[in-house]
Amino acid sequence: MQSHFDTSSTDAGTFRYSIKRELAELYGKAEEDWTLDSEIDVIPEAACNDALFLLEFLFNSGVPMPNINRTAHGNLSFNWYPEEGTATMELCGDGLVVYNAFFDEDRQDEGACVLTDSAALDELLGALRCVY
């Protein structure tokens, strides 16, 4: 799911409302899919809460909004595809973010951080800034 609004002209309240709505739609779709195929895991509500927290952090840091998807294992995946590289983050709902950023031809930054660790979140932002 690609975010449907321009964050450059969006205030924090509008952003929060829009993201909550989009996450709720994604959560509802995952539940529907699970009723059709129980092999697909439902997104944990905690993953949606973690996603909201991280997306607000990214919004306040001026990072462009990612494509937001769910994985077959019930995780949420954030993806960015700028011209100079690619970046991904995955949230499982346990407060942990696993990230990967590829930029330039041979450089990669990867790691994991806990959402409550502000120093680690700043490092994650640094990886995203290298891609943008």
XYZ file of C-alpha atoms in Angstrom:
132
model
C 0.000 0.000 0.000
C 1.444 3.345 -0.987
C 0.542 6.238 1.281
C -1.969 8.427 -0.545
C -1.003 11.856 0.687
C 1.794 14.355 0.325
C 3.566 14.635 3.684
C 5.254 17.918 2.748
C 1.967 19.791 3.169
C 0.378 17.582 5.854
C 0.151 18.569 9.492
C 0.810 16.036 12.259
C -2.879 15.559 13.156
C -3.933 14.878 9.570
C -0.968 12.573 9.107
C -1.798 10.545 12.232
C -5.464 10.218 11.231
C -4.572 9.134 7.664
C -1.974 6.592 8.742
C -4.275 5.104 11.384
C -6.965 4.710 8.716
C -4.558 3.072 6.248
C -3.178 0.690 8.883
C -6.729 -0.254 9.896
C -7.563 -1.017 6.250
C -4.443 -3.175 5.902
C -5.257 -4.974 9.177
C -8.847 -5.600 8.042
C -7.689 -6.939 4.672
C -5.260 -9.301 6.428
C -8.084 -10.631 8.607
C -10.246 -11.204 5.518
C -7.396 -13.032 3.784
C -6.856 -15.180 6.880
C -10.494 -16.321 6.821
C -9.915 -17.523 3.247
C -6.487 -19.062 3.896
C -5.470 -19.841 7.474
C -1.873 -20.339 6.297
C -1.583 -16.537 6.137
C -0.876 -14.981 9.516
C -2.944 -12.057 10.749
C -1.040 -8.863 11.530
C -0.656 -8.512 15.309
C -2.294 -5.363 16.630
C 1.028 -4.599 18.328
C 2.686 -4.458 14.891
C 0.173 -1.796 13.825
C 0.905 0.185 16.988
C 4.661 -0.109 16.371
C 4.107 0.972 12.754
C 2.154 4.044 13.829
C 4.926 5.017 16.256
C 7.672 4.519 13.657
C 5.767 6.288 10.873
C 5.189 9.305 13.140
C 8.903 9.312 13.984
C 9.795 9.192 10.275
C 7.214 11.883 9.439
C 8.625 14.198 12.121
C 12.117 13.537 10.748
C 11.138 14.506 7.206
C 11.591 11.032 5.728
C 9.318 10.273 2.745
C 6.527 7.809 3.451
C 7.201 4.205 2.436
C 5.131 1.626 0.659
C 3.490 -0.336 3.477
C 2.797 -4.032 3.000
C 2.203 -7.094 5.083
C 4.189 -10.269 4.834
C 2.763 -13.790 4.750
C 4.056 -14.176 8.320
C 1.923 -11.314 9.626
C 4.675 -8.717 9.827
C 4.486 -5.200 8.430
C 7.026 -4.194 5.842
C 8.042 -0.640 4.902
C 9.788 -0.193 1.553
C 11.410 2.771 -0.165
C 12.660 2.686 -3.751
C 14.507 5.916 -4.529
C 16.739 6.147 -7.579
C 19.934 5.806 -5.563
C 19.107 2.667 -3.582
C 16.490 0.801 -1.639
C 15.531 0.516 1.998
C 13.288 -1.872 3.896
C 12.058 -2.171 7.473
C 10.086 -4.972 9.025
C 7.990 -4.822 12.193
C 6.724 -7.929 13.986
C 4.917 -6.269 16.871
C 7.538 -6.970 19.480
C 9.007 -3.449 19.502
C 11.872 -4.470 17.216
C 12.605 -3.004 13.782
C 14.842 -4.896 11.374
C 16.166 -2.713 8.574
C 18.247 -2.927 5.434
C 19.440 -0.082 3.238
C 21.339 -0.418 -0.029
C 22.869 2.711 -1.507
C 25.552 3.523 -3.999
C 26.678 0.358 -5.731
C 28.524 -1.424 -2.965
C 27.310 0.062 0.308
C 24.806 -1.527 2.619
C 23.618 -0.745 6.124
C 21.609 -3.271 8.059
C 20.618 -3.839 11.605
C 17.889 -4.012 14.163
C 16.776 -1.617 16.828
C 14.215 -1.379 19.564
C 11.663 1.384 19.099
C 12.367 2.714 22.604
C 16.080 3.242 21.840
C 16.362 6.801 20.502
C 20.074 6.448 19.644
C 19.350 3.368 17.533
C 16.448 5.140 15.825
C 18.811 7.980 14.925
C 21.166 5.407 13.368
C 18.245 4.020 11.386
C 17.483 7.546 10.164
C 21.101 7.869 9.079
C 20.736 4.758 6.907
C 17.586 6.200 5.312
C 19.260 9.552 4.690
C 22.048 7.779 2.790
C 19.433 6.361 0.430
C 17.768 9.767 -0.058
